[in-house]
Short mmCIF file of C-alpha atoms in Angstrom, two decimals:
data_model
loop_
_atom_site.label_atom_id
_atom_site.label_comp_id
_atom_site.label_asym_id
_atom_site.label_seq_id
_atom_site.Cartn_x
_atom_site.Cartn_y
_atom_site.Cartn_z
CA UNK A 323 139.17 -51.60 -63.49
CA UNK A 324 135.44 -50.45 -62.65
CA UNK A 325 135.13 -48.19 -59.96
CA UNK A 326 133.09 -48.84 -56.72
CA UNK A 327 130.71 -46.55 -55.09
CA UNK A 328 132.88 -46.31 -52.34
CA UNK A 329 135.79 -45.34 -54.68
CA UNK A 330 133.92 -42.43 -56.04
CA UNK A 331 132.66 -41.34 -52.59
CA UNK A 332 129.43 -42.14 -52.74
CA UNK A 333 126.95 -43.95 -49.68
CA UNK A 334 125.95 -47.31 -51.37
CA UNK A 335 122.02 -46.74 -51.15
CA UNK A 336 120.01 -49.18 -48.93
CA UNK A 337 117.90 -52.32 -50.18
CA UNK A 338 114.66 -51.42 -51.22
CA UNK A 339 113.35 -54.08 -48.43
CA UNK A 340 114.93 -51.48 -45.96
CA UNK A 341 113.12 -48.86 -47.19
CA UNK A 342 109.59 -50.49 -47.32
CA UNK A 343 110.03 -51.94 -43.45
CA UNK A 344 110.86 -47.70 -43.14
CA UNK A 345 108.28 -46.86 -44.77
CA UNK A 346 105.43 -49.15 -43.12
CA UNK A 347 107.07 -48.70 -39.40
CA UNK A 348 106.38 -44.74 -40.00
CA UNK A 349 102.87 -45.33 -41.16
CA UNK A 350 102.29 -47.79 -37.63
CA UNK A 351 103.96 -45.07 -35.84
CA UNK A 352 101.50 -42.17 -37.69
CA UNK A 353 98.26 -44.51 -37.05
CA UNK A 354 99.42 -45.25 -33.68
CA UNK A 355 99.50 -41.56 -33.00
CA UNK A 356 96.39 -40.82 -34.13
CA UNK A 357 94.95 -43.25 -32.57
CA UNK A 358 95.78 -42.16 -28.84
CA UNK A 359 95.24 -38.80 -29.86
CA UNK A 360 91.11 -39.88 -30.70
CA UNK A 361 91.31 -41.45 -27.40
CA UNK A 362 93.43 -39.35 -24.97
CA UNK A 363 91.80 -35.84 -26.53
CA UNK A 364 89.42 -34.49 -24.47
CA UNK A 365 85.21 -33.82 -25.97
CA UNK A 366 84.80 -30.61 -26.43
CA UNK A 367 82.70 -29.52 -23.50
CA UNK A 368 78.93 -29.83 -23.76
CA UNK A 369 78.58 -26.63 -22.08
CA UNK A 370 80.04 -24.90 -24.97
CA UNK A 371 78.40 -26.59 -27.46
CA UNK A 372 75.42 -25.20 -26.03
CA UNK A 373 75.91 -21.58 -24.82
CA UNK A 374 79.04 -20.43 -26.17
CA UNK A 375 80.34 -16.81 -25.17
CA UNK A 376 77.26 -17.43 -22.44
CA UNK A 377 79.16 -20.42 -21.07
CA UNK A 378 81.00 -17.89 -18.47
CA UNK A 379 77.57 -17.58 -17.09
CA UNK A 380 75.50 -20.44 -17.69
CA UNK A 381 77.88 -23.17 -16.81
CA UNK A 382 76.56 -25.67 -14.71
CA UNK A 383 72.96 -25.00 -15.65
CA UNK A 384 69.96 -27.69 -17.62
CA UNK A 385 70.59 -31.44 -17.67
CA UNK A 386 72.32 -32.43 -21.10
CA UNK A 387 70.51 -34.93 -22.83
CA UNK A 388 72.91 -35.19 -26.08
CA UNK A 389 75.87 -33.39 -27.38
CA UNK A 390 77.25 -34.82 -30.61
CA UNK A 391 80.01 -33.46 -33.18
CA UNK A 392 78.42 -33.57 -36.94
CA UNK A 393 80.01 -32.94 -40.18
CA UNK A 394 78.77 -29.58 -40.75
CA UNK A 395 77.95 -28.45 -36.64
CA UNK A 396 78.33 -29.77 -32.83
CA UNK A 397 74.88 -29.46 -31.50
CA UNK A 398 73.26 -30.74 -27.92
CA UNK A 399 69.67 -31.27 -26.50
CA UNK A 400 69.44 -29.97 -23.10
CA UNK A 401 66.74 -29.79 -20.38
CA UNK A 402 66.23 -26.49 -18.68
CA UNK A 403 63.64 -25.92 -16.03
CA UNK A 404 61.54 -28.15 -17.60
CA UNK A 405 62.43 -27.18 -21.44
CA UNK A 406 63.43 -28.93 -24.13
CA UNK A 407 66.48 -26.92 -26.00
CA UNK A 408 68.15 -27.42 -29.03
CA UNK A 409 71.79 -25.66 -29.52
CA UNK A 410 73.81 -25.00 -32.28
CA UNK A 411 76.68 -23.25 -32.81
CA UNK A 412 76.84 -21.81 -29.45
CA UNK A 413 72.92 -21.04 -29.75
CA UNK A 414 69.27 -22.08 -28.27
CA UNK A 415 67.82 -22.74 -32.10
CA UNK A 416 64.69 -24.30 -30.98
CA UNK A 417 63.11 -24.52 -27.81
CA UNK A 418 59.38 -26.09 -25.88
CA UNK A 419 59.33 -22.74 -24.33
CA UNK A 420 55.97 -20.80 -25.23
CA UNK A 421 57.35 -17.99 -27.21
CA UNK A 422 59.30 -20.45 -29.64
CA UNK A 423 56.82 -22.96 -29.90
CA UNK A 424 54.26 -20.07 -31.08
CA UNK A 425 57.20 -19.04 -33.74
CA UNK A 426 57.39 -22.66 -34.81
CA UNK A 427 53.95 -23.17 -35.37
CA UNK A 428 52.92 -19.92 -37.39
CA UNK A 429 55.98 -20.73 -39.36
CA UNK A 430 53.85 -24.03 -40.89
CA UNK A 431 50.29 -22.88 -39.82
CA UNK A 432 50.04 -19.57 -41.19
CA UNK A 433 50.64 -20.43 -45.05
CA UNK A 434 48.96 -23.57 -44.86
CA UNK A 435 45.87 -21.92 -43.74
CA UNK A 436 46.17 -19.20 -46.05
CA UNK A 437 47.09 -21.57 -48.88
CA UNK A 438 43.45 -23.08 -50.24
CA UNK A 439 44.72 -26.52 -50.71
CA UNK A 440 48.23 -27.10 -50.32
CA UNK A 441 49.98 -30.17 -51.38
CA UNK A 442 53.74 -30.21 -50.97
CA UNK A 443 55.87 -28.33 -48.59
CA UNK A 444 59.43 -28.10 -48.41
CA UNK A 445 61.15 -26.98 -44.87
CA UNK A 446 64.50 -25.44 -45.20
CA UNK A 447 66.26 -26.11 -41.64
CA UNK A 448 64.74 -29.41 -39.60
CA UNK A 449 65.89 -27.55 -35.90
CA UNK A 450 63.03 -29.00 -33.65
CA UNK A 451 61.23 -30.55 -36.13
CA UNK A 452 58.16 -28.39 -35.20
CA UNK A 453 57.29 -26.83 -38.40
CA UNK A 454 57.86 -29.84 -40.83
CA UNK A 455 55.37 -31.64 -37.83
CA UNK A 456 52.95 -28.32 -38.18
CA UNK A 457 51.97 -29.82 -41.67
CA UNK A 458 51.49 -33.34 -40.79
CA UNK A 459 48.02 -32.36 -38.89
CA UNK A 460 47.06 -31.08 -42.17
CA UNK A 461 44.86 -33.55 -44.30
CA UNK A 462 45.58 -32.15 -47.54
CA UNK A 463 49.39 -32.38 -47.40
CA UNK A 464 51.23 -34.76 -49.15
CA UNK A 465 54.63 -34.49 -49.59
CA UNK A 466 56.93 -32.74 -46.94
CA UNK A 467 60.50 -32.54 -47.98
CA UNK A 468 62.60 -31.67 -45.16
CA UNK A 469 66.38 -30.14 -46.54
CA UNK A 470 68.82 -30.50 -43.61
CA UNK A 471 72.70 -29.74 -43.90
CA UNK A 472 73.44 -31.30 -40.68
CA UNK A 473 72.65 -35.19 -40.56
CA UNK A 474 72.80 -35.49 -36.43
CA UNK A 475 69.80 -32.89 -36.66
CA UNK A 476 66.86 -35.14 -38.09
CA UNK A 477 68.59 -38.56 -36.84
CA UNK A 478 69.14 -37.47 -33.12
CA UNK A 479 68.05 -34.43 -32.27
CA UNK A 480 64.49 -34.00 -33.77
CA UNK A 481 63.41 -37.47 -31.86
CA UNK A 482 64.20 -35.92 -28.69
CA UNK A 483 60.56 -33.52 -29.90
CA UNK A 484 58.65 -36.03 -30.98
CA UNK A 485 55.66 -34.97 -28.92
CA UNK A 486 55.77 -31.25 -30.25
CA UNK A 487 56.51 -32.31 -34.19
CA UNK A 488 54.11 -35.17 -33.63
CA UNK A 489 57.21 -37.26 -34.87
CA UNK A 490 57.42 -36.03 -38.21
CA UNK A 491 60.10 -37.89 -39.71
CA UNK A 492 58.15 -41.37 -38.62
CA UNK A 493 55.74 -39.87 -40.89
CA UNK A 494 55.88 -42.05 -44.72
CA UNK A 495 54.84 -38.32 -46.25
CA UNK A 496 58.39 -37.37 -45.26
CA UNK A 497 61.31 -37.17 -47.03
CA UNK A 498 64.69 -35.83 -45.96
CA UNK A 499 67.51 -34.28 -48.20
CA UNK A 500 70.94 -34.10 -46.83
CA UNK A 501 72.00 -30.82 -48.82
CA UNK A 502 72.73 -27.05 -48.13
CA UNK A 503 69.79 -25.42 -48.59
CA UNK A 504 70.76 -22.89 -51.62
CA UNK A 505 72.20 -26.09 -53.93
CA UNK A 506 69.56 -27.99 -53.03
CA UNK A 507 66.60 -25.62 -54.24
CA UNK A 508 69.18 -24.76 -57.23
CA UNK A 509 69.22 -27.97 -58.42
CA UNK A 510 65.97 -29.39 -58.11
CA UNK A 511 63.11 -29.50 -60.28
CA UNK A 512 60.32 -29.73 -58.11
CA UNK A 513 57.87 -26.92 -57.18
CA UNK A 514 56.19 -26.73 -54.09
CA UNK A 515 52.80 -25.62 -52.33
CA UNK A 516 54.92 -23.85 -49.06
CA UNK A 517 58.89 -22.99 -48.65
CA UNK A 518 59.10 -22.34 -45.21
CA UNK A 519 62.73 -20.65 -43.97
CA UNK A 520 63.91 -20.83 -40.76
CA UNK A 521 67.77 -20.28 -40.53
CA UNK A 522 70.17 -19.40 -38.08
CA UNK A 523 70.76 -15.74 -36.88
CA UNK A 524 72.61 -14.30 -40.01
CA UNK A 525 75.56 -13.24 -37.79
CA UNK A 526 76.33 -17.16 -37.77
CA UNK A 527 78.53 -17.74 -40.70
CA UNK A 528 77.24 -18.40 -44.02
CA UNK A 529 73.32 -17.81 -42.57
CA UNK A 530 73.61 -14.40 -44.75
CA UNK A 531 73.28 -16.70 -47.38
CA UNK A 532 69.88 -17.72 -47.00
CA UNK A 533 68.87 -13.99 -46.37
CA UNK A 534 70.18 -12.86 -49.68
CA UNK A 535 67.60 -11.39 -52.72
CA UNK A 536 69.08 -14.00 -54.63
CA UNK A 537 67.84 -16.64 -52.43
CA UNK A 538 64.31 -15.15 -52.32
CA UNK A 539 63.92 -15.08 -55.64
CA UNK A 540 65.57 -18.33 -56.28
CA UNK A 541 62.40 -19.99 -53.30
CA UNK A 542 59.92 -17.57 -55.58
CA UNK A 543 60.84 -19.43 -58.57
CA UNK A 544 60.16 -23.28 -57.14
CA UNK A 545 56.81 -21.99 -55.80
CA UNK A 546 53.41 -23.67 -57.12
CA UNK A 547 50.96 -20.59 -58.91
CA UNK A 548 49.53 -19.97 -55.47
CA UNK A 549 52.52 -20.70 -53.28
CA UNK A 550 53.47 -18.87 -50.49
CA UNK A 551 56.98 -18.81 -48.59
CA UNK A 552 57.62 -17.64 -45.04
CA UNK A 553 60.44 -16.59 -43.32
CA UNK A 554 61.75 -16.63 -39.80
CA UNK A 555 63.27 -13.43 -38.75
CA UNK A 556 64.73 -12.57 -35.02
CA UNK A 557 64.16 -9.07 -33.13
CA UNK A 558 66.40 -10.19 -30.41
CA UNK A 559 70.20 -10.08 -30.74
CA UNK A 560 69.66 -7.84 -33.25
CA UNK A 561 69.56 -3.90 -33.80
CA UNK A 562 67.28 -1.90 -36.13
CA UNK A 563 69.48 -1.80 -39.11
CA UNK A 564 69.57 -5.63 -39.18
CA UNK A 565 65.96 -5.81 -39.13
CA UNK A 566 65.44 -3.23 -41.95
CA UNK A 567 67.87 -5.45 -44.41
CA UNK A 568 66.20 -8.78 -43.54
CA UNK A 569 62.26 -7.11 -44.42
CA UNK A 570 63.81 -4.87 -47.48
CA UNK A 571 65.31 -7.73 -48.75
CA UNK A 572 62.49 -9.56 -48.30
CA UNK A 573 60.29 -7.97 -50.20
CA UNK A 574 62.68 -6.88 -52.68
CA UNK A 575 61.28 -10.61 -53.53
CA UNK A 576 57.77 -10.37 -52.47
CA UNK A 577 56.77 -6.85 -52.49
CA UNK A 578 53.23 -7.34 -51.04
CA UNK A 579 54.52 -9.51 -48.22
CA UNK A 580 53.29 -9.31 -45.28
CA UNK A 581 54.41 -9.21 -41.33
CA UNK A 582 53.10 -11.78 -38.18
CA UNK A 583 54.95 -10.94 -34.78
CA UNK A 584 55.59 -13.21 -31.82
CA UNK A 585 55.59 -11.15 -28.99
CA UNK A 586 57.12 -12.10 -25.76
CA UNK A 587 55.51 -10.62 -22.80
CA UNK A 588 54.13 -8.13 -25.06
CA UNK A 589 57.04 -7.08 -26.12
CA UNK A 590 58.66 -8.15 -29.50
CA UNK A 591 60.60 -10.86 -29.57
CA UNK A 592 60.57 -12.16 -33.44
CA UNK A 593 58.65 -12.29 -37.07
CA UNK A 594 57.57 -14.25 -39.27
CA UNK A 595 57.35 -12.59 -42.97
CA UNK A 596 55.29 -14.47 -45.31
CA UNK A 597 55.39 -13.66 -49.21
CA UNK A 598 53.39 -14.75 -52.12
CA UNK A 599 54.12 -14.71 -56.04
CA UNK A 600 50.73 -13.37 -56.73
CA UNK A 601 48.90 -10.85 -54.80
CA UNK A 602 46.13 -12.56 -52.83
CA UNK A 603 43.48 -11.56 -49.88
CA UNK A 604 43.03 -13.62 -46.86
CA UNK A 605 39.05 -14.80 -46.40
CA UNK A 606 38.29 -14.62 -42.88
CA UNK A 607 34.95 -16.77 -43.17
CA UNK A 608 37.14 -19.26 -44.80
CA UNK A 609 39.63 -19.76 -42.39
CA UNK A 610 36.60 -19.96 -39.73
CA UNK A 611 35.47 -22.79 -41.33
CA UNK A 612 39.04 -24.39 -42.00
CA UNK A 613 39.43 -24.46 -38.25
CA UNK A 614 35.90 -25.54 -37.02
CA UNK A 615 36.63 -28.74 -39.79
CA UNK A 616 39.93 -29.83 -38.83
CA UNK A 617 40.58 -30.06 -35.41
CA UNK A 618 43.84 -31.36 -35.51
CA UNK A 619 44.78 -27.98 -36.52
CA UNK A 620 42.83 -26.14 -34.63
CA UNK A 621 44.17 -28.00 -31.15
CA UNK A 622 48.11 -27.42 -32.93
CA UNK A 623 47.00 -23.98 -32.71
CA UNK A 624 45.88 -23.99 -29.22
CA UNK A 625 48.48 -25.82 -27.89
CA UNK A 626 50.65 -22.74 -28.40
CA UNK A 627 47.66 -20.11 -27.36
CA UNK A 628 45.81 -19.44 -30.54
CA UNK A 629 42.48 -19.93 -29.00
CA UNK A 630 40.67 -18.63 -32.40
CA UNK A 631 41.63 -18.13 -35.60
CA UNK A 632 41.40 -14.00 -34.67
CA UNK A 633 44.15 -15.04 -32.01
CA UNK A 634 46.24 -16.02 -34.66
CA UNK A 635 44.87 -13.47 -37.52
CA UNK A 636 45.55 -11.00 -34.61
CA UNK A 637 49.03 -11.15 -34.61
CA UNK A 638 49.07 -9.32 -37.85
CA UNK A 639 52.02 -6.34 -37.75
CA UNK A 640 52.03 -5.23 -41.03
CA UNK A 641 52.48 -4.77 -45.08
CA UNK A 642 55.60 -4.33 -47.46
CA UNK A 643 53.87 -1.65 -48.98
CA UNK A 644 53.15 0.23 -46.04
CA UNK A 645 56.53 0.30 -44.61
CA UNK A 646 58.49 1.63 -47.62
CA UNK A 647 58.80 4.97 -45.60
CA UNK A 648 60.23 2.91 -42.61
CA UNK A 649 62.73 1.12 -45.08
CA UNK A 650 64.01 4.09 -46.83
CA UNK A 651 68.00 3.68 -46.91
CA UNK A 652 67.65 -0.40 -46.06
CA UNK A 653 70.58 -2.66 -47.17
CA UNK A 654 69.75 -5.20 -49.44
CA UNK A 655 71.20 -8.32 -48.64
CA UNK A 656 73.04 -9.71 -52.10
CA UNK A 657 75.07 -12.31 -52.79
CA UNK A 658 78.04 -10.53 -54.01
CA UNK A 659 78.09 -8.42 -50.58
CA UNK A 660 76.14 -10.51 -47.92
CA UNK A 661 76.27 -6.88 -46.40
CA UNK A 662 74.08 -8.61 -43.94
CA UNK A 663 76.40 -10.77 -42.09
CA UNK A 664 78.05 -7.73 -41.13
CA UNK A 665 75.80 -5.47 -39.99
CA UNK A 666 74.25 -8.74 -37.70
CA UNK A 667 77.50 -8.92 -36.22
CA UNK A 668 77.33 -5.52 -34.77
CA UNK A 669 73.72 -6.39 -32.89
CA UNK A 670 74.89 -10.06 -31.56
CA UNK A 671 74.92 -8.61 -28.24
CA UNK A 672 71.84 -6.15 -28.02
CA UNK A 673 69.07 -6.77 -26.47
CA UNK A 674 66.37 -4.33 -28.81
CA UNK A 675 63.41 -6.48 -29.76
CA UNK A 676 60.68 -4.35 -27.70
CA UNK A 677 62.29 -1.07 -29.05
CA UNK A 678 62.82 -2.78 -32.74
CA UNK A 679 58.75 -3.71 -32.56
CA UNK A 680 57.52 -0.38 -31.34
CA UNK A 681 59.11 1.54 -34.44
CA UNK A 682 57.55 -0.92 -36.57
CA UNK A 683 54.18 -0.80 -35.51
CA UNK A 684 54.26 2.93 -35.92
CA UNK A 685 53.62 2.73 -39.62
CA UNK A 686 50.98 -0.22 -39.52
CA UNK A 687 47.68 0.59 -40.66
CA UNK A 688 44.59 -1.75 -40.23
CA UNK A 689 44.49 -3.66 -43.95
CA UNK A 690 41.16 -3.21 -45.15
CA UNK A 691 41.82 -4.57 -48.41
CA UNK A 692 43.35 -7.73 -47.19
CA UNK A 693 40.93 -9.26 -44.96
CA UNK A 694 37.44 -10.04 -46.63
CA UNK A 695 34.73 -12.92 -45.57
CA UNK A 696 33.10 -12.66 -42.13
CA UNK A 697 29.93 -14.11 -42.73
CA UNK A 698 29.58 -16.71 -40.57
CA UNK A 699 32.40 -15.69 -38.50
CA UNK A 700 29.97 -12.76 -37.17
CA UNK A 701 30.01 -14.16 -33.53
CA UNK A 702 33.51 -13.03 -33.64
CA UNK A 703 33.95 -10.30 -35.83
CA UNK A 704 33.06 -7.81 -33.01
CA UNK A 705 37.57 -8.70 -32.09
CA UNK A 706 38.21 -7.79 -35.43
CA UNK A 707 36.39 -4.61 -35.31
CA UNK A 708 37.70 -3.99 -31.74
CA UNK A 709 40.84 -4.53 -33.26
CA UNK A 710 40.79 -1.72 -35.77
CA UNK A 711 40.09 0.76 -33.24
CA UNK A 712 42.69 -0.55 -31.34
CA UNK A 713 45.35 -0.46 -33.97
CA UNK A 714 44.94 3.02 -35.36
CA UNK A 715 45.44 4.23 -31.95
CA UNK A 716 48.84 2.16 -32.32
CA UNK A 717 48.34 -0.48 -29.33
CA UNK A 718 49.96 -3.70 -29.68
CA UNK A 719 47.49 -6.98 -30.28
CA UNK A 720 48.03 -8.56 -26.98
CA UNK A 721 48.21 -5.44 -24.81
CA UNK A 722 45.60 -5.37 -21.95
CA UNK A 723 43.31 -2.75 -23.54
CA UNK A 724 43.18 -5.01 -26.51
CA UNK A 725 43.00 -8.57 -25.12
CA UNK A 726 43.55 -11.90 -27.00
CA UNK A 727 40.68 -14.08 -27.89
#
C-alpha cells in the first residue's frame, strides 16, 4: 500500500496559492513600511545642509531660500545679511559677497580677455552660475558647455543668481552635461577655447580628483592651439603645504602658468592659476582696447571693482617659473595617491590665507617679459610703472601705498 506523507513523517507542504497570498501580503507589508518611513522620517535639517561642523554656531542664522537632497549632494540657497549663498556639502561654494563675486568673475574674464578670440568654453562645476554667465557678455563666444554632476545645481539653484550670471542657462549658447567632470572630458571629442575649474575644497571627498596631474593634462589635451585653462584654488581652510601641491601640480601641467590673487581686505583669501599649452605674452594695449569696445565686459568687470583693466592686470601674484625655489619638496597630486586629499584634511580648520599669501609674494618679481603693448594705454601706464616700484619692494597690489585704479 503507498505510503502517505504523514506516514513517513513528513509536513504535507502548503498550496502554492498559500504561498503567493504569503508572498504578496509581505511585499504590501514591505511597501507599506517604506512608505511611512518617507513620510514619518524627518528632512535632514537645512541648517546642516548648509554649515555643517559650523552648525553648533551658526544655527539660527540667514533666511533659507531652498534646501533640496540630489543624487550626488544636499545643497541649500540661503540669504545672509543681504547675501546670496550657495552650500554644499556642509560649505558656502558660491556667494554675492564681494570677495567671491571678484573670484567668480576672473575665473571667466581673465582667459577670455587674454584669449584673442575665443569661441567655446567649457565650465567644469555650475556653483553660482557666475563664471559660465562671465562669458555670455562676451560677443565672440559661442558655445558654453556647462558639465555639472549634481542636477538640483543648474535646475534650482543657479536661478536663484540670475542677476549675477545674467541667467546663463536661459542663454540658447548653453548647453549642460549631467556627468562627473573627469569622464566627461575623457570621453568627449570636443576641444575648447577656455576650461575653466572651479571645484570644491579638495578635503571634500573625491575633489582631489580634479586636482590631480592627470586631470591637468587630461584639460591640456581638449584645449584649442591657443587655449587657456584656469583654476580655482582656496588660501583659506587651508595650510601652506596644501597650497604648494595644488600650484606644483599645476604646473607640473602648465609650467609657465601663471598666478591672479583675490585678496580679502588685503589680505589673501584665494587664486586663480591660469595655464596655457603654448607660451604666450599678454598685450596690454590690446586688452585696453578690448575693454573700451565691449562694454558689457567692461561693466562685468566693474561690478566686482575692476575699475580698469590695470585693476584687474594688477592683481597679478606671480609665475611657475619663478616660484620653483618656493615649491622645492611640493607633493604632486596623482591619481594613484591623491596625496592631496590628505594633506587638505589636515588644514580644514586653519585659518592661514594672509600668512599663505605673504610667503608667496616673497618670490614674485615684476614680469617684464610678459606684459608688452602700452601704446595707447599711456594715460595709464604711469599704474603700471608705479606698480613695478611697488612690487620689488614686495607690497601687495591693493595696499594703501600702492592704491587700486
Amino acid at each position: 500500500t503507498p505510503h502517505s506523507a504523514t506516514d513517513e513523517g513528513l509536513v504535507p507542504s502548503a498550496p502554492s496559492s498559500t504561498r503567493t497570498f504569503a508572498g504578496a501580503l509581505s511585499m504590501l507589508a514591505a511597501l507599506g513600511g517604506a512608505i511611512w518611513l518617507m513620510w514619518n522620517v524627518p528632512k535632514i535639517p537645512w541648517g546642516l545642509i548648509a554649515f555643517g561642523r559650523y552648525l553648533p554656531t551658526k544655527d539660527g542664522q540667514g533666511t533659507l531660500l531652498y534646501a533640496g537632497e540630489g543624487m550626488n549632494a544636499s545643497v541649500a540657497v540661503t540669504e545672509i545679511s543681504g547675501a546670496l549663498n550657495f552650500h554644499v556639502s556642509g560649505k558656502v561654494e558660491a556667494s554675492t559677497e564681494r570677495q567671491d563675486m571678484r573670484l567668480q568673475r576672473m575665473l571667466g574674464h581673465l582667459p577670455a580677455l587674454l584669449h584673442p578670440q575665443p569661441r567655446s568654453v567649457l565650465i567644469v562645476g555650475c556653483g553660482a552660475g557666475v563664471t559660465a554667465g562671465s562669458f555670455v557678455v562676451h560677443p565672440s563666444i559661442e558655445r558654453i558647455v556647462i558639465c555639472e554632476i549634481e542636477p538640483l545645481i543648474p535646475q534650482i539653484v543657479a536661478k536663484h543668481f540670475g542677476k549675477e550670471n545674467y541667467d546663463v542657462l536661459k542663454d540658447p549658447r548653453v548647453e549642460v552635461v549631467y556627468d562627473d567632470a573627469r569622464h566627461y572630458i575623457l570621453t568627449t571629442s570636443e576641444k575648447f577655447d577656455i576650461i575653466t575649474s572651479d571645484p570644491i575644497h579638495p578635503w571634500v571627498k573625491g575633489a582631489a580628483t580634479l586636482y590631480t596631474t592627470e586631470y591637468f593634462e587630461l584639460v591640456k589635451r581638449h584645449l584649442n592651439p591657443g587655449g587657456l585653462v584656469t583654476q580655482w584654488v582656496p588660501l583659506y581652510e587651508s595650510n601652506l603645504g596644501v597650497v604648494k601641491s595644488e600650484f606644483a601640480t599645476f604646473f607640473d601641467a602648465f609650467p609657465g602658468g601663471t598666478i591672479w590673487s583675490n585678496d580679502r581686505d588685503g589680505e589673501g583669501y584665494d587664486v586663480v592659476l591660469l595655464g596655457q599649452a603654448e607660451a604666450a605674452k599678454i598685450d596690454v594695449d590690446a586688452l585696453y582696447a578690448r575693454l573700451q569696445r565691449e562694454e558689457r565686459v567692461a561693466q562685468s568687470l566693474k561690478d566686482v571693482g575692476f575699475r580698469s583693466v590695470f585693476s584687474l592686470l594688477a592683481t597679478y601674484t606671480g609665475q611657475g617659473p619663478d616660484l620653483q625655489p618656493w615649491l622645492a619638496g611640493a607633493e604632486i597630486n596623482r591619481d594613484r595617491n591623491l596625496r592631496l586629499q590628505y594633506l587638505a584634511g589636515l588644514g580644514l580648520n586653519l585659518n592661514l590665507g594672509g600668512l599663505i599669501h605673504d610667503d608667496l609674494l616673497s618670490y614674485r618679481r615684476f614680469p617684464d617679459e610678459l606684459f608688452v603693448g602700452l601704446g595707447s594705454a599711456q594715460t595709464d601706464a604711469a599704474v603700471l610703472d608705479r606698480r613695478k616700484g611697488s612690487w620689488q619692494i614686495g607690497a601687495r597690489p591693493d595696499s594703501p601705498s600702492n592704491p587700486g585704479v
